[in-house]
Coordinates of C-alpha atoms and ligand atoms in Angstrom, one line a residue:
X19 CA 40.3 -128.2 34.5
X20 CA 37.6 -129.0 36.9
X21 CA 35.6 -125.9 37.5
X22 CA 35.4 -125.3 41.0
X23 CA 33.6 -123.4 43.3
X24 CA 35.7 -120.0 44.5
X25 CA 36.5 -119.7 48.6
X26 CA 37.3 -116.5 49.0
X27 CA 40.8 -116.6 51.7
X28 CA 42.3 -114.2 53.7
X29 CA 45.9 -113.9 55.4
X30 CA 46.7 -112.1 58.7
X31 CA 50.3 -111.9 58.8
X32 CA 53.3 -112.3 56.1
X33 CA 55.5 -113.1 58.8
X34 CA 58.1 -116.3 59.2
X35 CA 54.9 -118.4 58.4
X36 CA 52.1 -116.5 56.9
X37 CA 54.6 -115.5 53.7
X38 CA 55.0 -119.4 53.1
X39 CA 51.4 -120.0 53.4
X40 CA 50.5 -117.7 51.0
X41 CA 53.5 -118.9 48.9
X42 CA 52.0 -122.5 49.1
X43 CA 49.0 -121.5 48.4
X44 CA 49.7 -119.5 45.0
X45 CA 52.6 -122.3 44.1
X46 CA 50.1 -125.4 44.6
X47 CA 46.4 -123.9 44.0
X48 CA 45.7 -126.6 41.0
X49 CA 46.4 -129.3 43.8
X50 CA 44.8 -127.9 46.4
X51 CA 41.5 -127.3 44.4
X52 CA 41.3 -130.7 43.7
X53 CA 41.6 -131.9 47.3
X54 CA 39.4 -129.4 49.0
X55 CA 36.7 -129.6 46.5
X56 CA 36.8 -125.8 45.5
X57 CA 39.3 -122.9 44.6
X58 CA 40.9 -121.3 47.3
X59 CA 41.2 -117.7 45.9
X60 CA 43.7 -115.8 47.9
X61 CA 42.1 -112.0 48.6
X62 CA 44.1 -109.7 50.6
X63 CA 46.8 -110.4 53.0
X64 CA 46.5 -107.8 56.4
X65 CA 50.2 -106.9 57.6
X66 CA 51.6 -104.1 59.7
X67 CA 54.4 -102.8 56.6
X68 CA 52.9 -104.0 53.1
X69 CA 56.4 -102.6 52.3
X70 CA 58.4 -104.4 54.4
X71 CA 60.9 -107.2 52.9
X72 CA 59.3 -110.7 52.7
X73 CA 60.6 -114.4 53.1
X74 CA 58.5 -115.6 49.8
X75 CA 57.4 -112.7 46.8
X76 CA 53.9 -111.8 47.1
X77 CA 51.7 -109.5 45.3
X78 CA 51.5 -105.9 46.5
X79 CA 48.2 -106.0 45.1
X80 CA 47.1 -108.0 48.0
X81 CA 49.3 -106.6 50.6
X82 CA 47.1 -104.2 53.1
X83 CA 47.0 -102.7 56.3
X84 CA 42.7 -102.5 56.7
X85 CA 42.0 -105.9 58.1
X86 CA 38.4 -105.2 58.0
X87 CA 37.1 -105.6 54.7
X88 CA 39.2 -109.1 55.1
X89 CA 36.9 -110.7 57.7
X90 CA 33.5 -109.7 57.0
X91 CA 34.4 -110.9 53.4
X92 CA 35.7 -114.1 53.4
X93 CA 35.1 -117.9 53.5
X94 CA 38.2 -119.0 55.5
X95 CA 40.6 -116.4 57.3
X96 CA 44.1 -117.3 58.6
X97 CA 45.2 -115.9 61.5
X98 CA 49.4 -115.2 62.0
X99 CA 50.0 -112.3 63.4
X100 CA 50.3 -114.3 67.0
X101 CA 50.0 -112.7 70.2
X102 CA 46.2 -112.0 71.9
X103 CA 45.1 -108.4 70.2
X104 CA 43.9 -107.5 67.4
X105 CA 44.3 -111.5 66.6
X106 CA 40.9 -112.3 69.1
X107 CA 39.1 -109.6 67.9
X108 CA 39.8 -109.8 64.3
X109 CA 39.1 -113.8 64.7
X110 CA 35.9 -112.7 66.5
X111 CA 34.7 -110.5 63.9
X112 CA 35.5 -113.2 61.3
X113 CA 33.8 -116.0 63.0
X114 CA 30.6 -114.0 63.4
X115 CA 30.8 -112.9 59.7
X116 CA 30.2 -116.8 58.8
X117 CA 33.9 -117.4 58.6
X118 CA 35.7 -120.5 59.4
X119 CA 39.2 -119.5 61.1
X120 CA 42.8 -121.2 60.6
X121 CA 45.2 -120.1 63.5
X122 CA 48.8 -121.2 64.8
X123 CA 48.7 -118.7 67.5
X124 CA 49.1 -120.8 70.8
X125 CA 48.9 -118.0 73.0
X126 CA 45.3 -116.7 71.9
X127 CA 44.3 -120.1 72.5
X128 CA 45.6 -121.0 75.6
X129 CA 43.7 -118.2 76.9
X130 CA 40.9 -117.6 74.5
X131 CA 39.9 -120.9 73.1
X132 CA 36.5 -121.4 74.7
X133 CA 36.1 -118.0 73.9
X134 CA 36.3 -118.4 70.0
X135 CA 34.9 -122.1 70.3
X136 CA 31.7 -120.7 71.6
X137 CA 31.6 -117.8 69.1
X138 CA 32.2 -120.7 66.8
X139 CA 29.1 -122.5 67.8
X140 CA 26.9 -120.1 67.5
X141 CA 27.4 -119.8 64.1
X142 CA 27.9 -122.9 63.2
X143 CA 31.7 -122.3 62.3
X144 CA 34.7 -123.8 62.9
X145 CA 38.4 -123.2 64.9
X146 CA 40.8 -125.2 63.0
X147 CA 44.4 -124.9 64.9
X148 CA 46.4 -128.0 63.8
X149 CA 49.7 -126.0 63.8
X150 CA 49.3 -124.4 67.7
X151 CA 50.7 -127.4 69.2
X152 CA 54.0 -129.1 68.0
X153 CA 54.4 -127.0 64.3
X154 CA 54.4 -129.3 61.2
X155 CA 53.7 -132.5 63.5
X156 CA 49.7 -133.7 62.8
X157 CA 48.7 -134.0 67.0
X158 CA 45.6 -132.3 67.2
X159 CA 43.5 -134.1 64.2
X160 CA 44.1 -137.2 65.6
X161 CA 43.5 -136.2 69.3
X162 CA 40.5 -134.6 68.0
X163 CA 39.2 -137.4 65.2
X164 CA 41.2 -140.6 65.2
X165 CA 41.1 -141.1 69.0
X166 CA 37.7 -139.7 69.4
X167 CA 36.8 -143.5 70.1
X168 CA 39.3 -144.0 72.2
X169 CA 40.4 -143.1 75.8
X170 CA 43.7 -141.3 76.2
X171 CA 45.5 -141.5 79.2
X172 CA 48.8 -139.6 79.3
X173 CA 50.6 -137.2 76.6
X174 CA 54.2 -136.7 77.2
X175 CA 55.5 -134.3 74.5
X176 CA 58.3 -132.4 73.3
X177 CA 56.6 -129.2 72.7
X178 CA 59.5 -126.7 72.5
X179 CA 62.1 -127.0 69.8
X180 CA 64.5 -124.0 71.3
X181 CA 65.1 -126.5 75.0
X182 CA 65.4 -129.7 73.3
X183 CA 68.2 -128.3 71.2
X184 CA 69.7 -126.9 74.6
X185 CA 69.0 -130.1 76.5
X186 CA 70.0 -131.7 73.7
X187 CA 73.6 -130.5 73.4
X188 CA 73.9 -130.1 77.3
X189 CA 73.7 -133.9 77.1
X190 CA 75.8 -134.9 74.0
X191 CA 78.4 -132.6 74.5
X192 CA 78.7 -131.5 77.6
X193 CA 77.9 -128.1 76.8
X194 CA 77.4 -125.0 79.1
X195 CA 73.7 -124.0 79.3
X196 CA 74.6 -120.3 78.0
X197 CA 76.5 -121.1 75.2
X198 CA 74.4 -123.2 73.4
X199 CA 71.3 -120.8 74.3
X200 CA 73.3 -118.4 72.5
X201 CA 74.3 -120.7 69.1
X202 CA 70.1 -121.3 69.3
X203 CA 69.4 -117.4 69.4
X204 CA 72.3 -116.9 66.8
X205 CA 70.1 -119.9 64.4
X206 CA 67.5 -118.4 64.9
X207 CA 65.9 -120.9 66.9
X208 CA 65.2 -119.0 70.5
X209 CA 63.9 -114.9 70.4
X210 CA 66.4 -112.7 71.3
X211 CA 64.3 -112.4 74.6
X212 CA 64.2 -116.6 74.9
X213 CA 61.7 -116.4 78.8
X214 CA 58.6 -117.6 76.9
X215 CA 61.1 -120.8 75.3
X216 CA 63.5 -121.9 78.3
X217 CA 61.1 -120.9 81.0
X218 CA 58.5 -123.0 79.6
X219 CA 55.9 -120.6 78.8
X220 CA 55.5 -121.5 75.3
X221 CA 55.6 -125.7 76.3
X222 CA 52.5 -124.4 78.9
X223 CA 50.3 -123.3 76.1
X224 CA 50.9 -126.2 74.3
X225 CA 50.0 -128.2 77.2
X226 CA 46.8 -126.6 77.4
X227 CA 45.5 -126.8 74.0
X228 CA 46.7 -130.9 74.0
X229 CA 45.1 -131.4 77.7
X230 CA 41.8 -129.6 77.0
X231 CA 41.4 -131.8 73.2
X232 CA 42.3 -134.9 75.0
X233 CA 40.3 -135.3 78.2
X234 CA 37.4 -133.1 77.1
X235 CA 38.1 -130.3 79.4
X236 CA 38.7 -126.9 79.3
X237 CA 42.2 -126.4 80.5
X238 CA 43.1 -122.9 81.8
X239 CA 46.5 -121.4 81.2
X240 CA 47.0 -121.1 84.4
X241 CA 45.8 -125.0 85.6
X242 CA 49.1 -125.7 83.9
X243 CA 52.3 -126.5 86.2
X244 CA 55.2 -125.0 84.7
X245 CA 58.6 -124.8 85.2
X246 CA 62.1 -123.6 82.6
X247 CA 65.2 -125.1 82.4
X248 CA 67.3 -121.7 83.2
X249 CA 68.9 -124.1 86.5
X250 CA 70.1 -127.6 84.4
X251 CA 73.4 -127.1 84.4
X252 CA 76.1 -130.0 83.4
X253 CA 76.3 -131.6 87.0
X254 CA 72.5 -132.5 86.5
X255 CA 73.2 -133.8 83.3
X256 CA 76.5 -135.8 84.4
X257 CA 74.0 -137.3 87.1
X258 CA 71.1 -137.4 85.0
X259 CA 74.0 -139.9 82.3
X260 CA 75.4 -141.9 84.9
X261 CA 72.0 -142.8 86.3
X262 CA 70.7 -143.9 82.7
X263 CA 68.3 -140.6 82.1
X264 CA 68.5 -138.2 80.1
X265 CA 66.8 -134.4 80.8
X266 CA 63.7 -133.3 78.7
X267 CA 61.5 -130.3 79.0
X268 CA 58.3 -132.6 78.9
X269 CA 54.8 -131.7 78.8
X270 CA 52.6 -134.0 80.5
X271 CA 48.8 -134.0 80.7
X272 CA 47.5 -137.1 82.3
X273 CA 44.2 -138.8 83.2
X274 CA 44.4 -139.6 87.1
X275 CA 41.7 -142.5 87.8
X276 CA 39.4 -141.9 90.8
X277 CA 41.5 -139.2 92.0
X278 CA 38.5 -136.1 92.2
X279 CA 36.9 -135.8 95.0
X280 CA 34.0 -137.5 93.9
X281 CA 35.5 -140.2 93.2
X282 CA 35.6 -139.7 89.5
X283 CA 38.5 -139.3 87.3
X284 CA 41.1 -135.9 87.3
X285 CA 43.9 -134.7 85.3
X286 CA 47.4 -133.3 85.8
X287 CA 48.9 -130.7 83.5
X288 CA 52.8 -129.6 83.7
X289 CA 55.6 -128.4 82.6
X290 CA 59.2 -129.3 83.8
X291 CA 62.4 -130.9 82.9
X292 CA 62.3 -134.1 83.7
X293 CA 64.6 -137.0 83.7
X294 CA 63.5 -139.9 80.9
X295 CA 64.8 -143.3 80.8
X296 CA 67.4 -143.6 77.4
X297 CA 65.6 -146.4 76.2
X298 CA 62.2 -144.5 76.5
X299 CA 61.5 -143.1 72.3
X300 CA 61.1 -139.4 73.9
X301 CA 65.0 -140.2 74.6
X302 CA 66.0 -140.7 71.3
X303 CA 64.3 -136.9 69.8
X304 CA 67.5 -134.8 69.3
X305 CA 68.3 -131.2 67.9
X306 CA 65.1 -129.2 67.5
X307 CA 62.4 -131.7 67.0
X308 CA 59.3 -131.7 68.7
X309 CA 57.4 -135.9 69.5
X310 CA 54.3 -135.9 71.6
X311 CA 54.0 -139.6 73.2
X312 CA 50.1 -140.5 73.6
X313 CA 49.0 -143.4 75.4
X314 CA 45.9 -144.6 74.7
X315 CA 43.5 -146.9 76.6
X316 CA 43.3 -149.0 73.7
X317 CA 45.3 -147.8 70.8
X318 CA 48.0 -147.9 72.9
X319 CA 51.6 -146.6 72.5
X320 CA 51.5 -143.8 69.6
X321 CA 54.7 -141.3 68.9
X322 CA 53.9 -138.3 66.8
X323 CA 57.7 -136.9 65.7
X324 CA 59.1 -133.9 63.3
X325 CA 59.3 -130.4 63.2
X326 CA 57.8 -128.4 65.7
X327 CA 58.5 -124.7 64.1
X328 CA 59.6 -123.6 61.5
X329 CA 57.9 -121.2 58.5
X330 CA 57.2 -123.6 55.8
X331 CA 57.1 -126.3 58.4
X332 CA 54.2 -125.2 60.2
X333 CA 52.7 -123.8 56.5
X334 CA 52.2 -127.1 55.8
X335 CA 49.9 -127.7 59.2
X336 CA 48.1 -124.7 58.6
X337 CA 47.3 -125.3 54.8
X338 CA 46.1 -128.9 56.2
X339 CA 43.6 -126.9 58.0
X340 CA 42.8 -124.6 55.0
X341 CA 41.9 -127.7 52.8
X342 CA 39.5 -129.2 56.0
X343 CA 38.0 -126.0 56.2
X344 CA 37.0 -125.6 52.8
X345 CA 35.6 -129.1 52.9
X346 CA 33.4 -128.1 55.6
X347 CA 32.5 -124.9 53.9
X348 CA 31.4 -126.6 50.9
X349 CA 29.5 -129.6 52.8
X350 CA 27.8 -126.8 54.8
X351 CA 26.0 -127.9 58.1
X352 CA 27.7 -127.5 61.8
X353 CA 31.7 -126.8 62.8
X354 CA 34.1 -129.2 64.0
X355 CA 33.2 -127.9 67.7
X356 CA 34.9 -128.4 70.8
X357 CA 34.0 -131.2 73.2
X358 CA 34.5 -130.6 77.0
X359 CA 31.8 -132.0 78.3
X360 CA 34.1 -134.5 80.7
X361 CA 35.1 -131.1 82.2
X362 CA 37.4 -132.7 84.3
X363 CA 39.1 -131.0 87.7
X364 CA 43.1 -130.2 87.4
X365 CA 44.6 -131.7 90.2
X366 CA 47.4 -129.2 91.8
X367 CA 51.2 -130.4 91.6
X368 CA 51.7 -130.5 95.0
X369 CA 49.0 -133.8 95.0
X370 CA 50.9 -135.5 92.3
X371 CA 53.0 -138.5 92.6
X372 CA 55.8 -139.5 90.8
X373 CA 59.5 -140.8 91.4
X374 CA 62.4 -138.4 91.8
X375 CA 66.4 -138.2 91.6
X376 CA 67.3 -136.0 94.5
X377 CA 71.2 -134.9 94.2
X378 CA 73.1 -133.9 97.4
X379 CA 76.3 -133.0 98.3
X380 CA 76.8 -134.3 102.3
X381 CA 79.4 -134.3 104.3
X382 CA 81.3 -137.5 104.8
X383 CA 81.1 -138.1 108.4
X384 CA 79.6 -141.2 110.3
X385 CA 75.9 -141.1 110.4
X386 CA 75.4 -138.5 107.6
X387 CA 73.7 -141.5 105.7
X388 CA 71.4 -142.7 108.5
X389 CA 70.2 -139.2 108.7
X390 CA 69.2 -138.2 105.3
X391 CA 67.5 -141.7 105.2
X392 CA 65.7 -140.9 108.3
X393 CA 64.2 -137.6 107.1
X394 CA 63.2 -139.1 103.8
X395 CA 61.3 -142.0 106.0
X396 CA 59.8 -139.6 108.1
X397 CA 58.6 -137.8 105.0
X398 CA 57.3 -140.4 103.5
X399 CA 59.2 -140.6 100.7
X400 CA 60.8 -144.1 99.8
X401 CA 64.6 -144.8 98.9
X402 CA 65.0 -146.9 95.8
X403 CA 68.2 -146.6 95.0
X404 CA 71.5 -144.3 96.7
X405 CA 74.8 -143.9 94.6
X406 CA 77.8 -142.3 96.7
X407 CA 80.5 -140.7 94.9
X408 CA 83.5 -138.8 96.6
X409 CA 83.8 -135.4 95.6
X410 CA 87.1 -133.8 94.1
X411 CA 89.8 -135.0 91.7
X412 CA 90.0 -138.7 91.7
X413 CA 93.9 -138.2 91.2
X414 CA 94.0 -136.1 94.7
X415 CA 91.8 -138.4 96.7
X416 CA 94.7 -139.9 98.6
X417 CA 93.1 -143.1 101.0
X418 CA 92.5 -141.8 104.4
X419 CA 94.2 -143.1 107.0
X420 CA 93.9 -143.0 111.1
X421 CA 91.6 -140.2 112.3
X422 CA 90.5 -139.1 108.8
X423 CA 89.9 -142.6 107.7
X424 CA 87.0 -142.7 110.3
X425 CA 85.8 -138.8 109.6
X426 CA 85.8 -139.5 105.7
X427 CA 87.5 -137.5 103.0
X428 CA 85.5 -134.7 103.2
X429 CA 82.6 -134.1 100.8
X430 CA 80.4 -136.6 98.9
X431 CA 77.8 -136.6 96.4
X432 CA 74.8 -138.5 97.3
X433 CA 72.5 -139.1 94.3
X434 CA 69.0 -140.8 95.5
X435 CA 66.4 -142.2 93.2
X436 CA 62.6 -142.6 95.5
X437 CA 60.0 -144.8 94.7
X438 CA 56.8 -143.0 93.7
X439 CA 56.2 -140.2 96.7
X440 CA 53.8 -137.1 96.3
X441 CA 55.3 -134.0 95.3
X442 CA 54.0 -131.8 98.5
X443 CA 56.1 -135.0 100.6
X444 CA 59.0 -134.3 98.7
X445 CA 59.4 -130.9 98.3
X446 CA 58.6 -130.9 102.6
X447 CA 61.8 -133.3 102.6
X448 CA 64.0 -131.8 100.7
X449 CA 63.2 -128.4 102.9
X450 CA 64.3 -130.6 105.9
X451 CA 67.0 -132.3 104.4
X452 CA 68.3 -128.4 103.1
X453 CA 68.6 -127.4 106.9
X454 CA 69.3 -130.7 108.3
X455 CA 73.2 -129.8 109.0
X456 CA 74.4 -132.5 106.8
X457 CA 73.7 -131.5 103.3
X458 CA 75.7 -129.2 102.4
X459 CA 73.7 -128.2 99.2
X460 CA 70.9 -129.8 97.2
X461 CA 72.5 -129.9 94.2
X462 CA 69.3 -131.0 92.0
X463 CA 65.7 -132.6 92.4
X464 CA 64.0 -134.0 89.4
X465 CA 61.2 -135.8 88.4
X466 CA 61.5 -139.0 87.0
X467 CA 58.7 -139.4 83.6
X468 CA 57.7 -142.3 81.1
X469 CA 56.8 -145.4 83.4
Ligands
NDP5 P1 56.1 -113.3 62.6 O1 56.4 -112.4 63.7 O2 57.2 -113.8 61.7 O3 55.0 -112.7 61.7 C1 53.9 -112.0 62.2 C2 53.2 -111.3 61.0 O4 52.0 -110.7 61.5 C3 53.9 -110.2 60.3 O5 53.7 -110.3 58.9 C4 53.3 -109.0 60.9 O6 53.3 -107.9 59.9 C5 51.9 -109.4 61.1 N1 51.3 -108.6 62.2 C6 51.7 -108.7 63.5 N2 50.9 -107.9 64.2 C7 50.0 -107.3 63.4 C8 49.0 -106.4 63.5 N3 48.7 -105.8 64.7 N4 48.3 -106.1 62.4 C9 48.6 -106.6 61.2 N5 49.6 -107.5 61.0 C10 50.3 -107.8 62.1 O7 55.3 -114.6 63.3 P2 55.4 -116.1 62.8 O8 55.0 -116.3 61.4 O9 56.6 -116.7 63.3 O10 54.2 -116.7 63.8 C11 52.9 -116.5 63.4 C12 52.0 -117.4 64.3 O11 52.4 -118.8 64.2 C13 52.2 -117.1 65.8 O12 51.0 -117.3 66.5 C14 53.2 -118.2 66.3 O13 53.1 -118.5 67.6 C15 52.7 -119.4 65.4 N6 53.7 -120.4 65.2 C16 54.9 -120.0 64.6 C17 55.9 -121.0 64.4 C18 57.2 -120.6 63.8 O14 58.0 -121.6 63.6 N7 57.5 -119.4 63.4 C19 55.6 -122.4 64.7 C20 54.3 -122.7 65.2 C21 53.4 -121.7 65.5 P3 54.6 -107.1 59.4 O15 55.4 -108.2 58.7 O16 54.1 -106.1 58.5 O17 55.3 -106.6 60.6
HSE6 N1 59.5 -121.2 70.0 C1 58.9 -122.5 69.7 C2 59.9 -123.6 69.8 C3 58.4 -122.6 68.3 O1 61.1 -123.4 70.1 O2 59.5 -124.8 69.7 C4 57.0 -122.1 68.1 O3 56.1 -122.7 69.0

């Protein structure tokens, strides 16, 4: 057996992930020696309850509840524990002890990254964080190093496993939102509190950490649009089916040419659920899955696809950036660093522009028609394409006759697809169109994603 040099590693948290990292690291260290160039010697694991029942056996020996000693002693240190304290702290101390740091924990960077990027730096360490965006799917190695010669455009990504697998079954089988949030709590996909999953905190962070790697820019948490899916309920999906969409909680940072002030180029981050074309691949990602869609100036096209949670999913991410760590450590010289030197400006959502499906329910009387399509003109928003359908049971809807035949049946629903509009133009319409006397209710609005 090769003998290799020792890196000394360190675990904070046994949890859903940390127990199968350390798992994978005692089940596979022969293997992983060989590929990172030196033994990763597992020395102490931090936890709240060394006690307390694990997913995977580990070693009491290791087991501890005195961080300390773990950070100003080791080589690499693995941060998952999640959530912002003691985890920035403990990372801080670690960093300025010489450490390189492994972390999955979203949250810390969305709003702490250029915090522990710069401590980083100074030291000449690295933040490795592979498994903070999208779980077990590789998306931030090859924003950061295979695309570094390349210019990326947009990202549209599935970044939350808990509302695809809502969405997901709201489409396919016609499911109520509530139920199927609670068969996701009940597998254990959503938190028993689920805000951070369906009101799209959790795709926002995500959203960050992609936006800031790909354009070079520091993204702040709250630069990030962001909206849940707590109001999709099955009429939006009917609409959404019969129109040849489907609804996805999308994240989408994108590079908007020209559009600073200055002339130069800007970026859009957000959150919302969004209709996508069927035939578009982000359709076809079903269940739980996470699939970040980058396009590329001249790669091109590229779909990243697989598990975005998970405990030995996301392991498998995180040990990635164990054996790149190690690398590093033995190579010596300067961290990975973070670039942001485009420091681009976030453009607020009210200035974006994309297409929309606006669902109304009107009243069928002469004229109702001319007038929605006069407010949407005068609000500079452009009809592409209007679909009536008369409300109620098709079996009831007798064929009017006389007096009724020229007052309509009664109620209609009115689905609208616009051509590209801004979003401050729409929303300003669809406030007009609300109190215009005609609609009786705006049954939906959604954006239309992945031209
Ligand atoms: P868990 O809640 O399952 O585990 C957290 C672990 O951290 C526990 O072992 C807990 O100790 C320990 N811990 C928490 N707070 C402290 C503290 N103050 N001091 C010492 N130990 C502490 O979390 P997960 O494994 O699910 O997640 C870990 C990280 O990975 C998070 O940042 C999460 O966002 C991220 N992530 C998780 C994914 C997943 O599928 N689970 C997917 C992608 C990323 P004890 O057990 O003693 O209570
Ligand atoms: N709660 C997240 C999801 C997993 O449902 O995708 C961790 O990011």
């Amino acid at each position: 057996m090769t003998d290799y040099r020792r890196l000394r590693v360190a675990l904070l948290g046994a949890g859903a992930v940390g127990s199968q990292v350390a798992a994978l690291l005692r089940q596979h260290g022969d293997e992983l020696a060989d590929r990172a160039g030196a033994r990763l010697e597992l020395v102490g694991i931090a936890v709240r309850d060394p006690d307390a029942p694990r997913d995977t056996e580990l070693p009491r020996e290791l087991m501890t509840t005195d961080p300390e000693p773990l950070l100003v002693g080791s080589d690499i240190v693995i941060e998952l524990m999640g959530g912002i304290e003691p985890a920035r702290t403990q990372l801080l101390t670690a960093i300025s002890a010489g450490a390189d740091v492994v972390t999955a924990n979203k949250a810390l960077l969305a709003t702490h990254g250029p915090e522990l990027f710069d401590a980083a730096d100074q030291v000449g360490a690295s933040v490795y964080y592979e498994a903070a965006a999208a779980g077990a799917i590789p998306i931030i190695r090859p924003l950061r190093d295979s695309l570094a010669g390349d210019r990326v455009q947009r990202i549209m990504g599935i970044v939350n496993g808990t509302t695809n697998y809502i969405l997901d079954r709201m489409d396919r089988e016609g499911a109520d939102f509530a139920d199927v949030l609670a068969d996701a709590q009940r597998l254990g996909y959503a938190e028993a509190d689920p805000t951070a999953d369906v009101e799209g905190y959790d795709a926002a962070q995500k959203a960050a950490i992609l936006a800031s790697l790909a354009f070079h820019t520091a993204v702040p948490l709250d630069a990030v649009h962001r909206e849940g899916i707590t109001h999709i309920d099955k009429q939006m999906m009917d609409a959404a089916r019969s129109a040849g969409f489907v609804i996805k909680l999308l994240a989408v940072c994108e590079r908007l040419v020209g559009a600073a002030e200055d002339g130069g180029d800007a970026i859009s981050v957000r959150v919302y659920p969004a209709l996508v074309d069927r035939e578009h691949p982000l359709a076809s990602v079903h269940g739980a899955n996470n699939a970040v869609f980058v396009q590329a100036e001249a790669a091109g096209n590229l779909m990243f696809y697989g598990a975005g949670a998970g405990g030995v999913q996301t392991a498998s991410a995180v040990l990635g950036d164990v054996v790149s760590a190690a690398r590093r450590h033995i190579a010596g010289g300067v961290g990975v660093g973070e670039s942001t030197r485009a420091n681009l400006p976030v453009v607020p959502i009210g200035q974006m522009t994309t297409r929309y499906q606006i669902t109304l329910e009107v009243n069928d009387q002469p004229g109702v028609l001319a007038t929605v399509a006069g407010l949407l003109s005068e609000g500079r928003v452009s009809i592409a394409t209007v679909e009536q359908t008369p409300m109620g049971d098709a079996d009831t809807l007798a064929v009017p006759t006389g007096e009724a035949a020229y007052r309509g049946t009664g109620t209609s629903r009115l689905v609208i697809g616009t051509h590209t509009a801004r979003e401050q133009d729409l929303s300003e319409t669809v406030e007009r169109l609300a109190s215009s006397g005609v609609v009786e209710r705006v049954v939906s609005v959604l954006r239309v994603e992945g031209d």
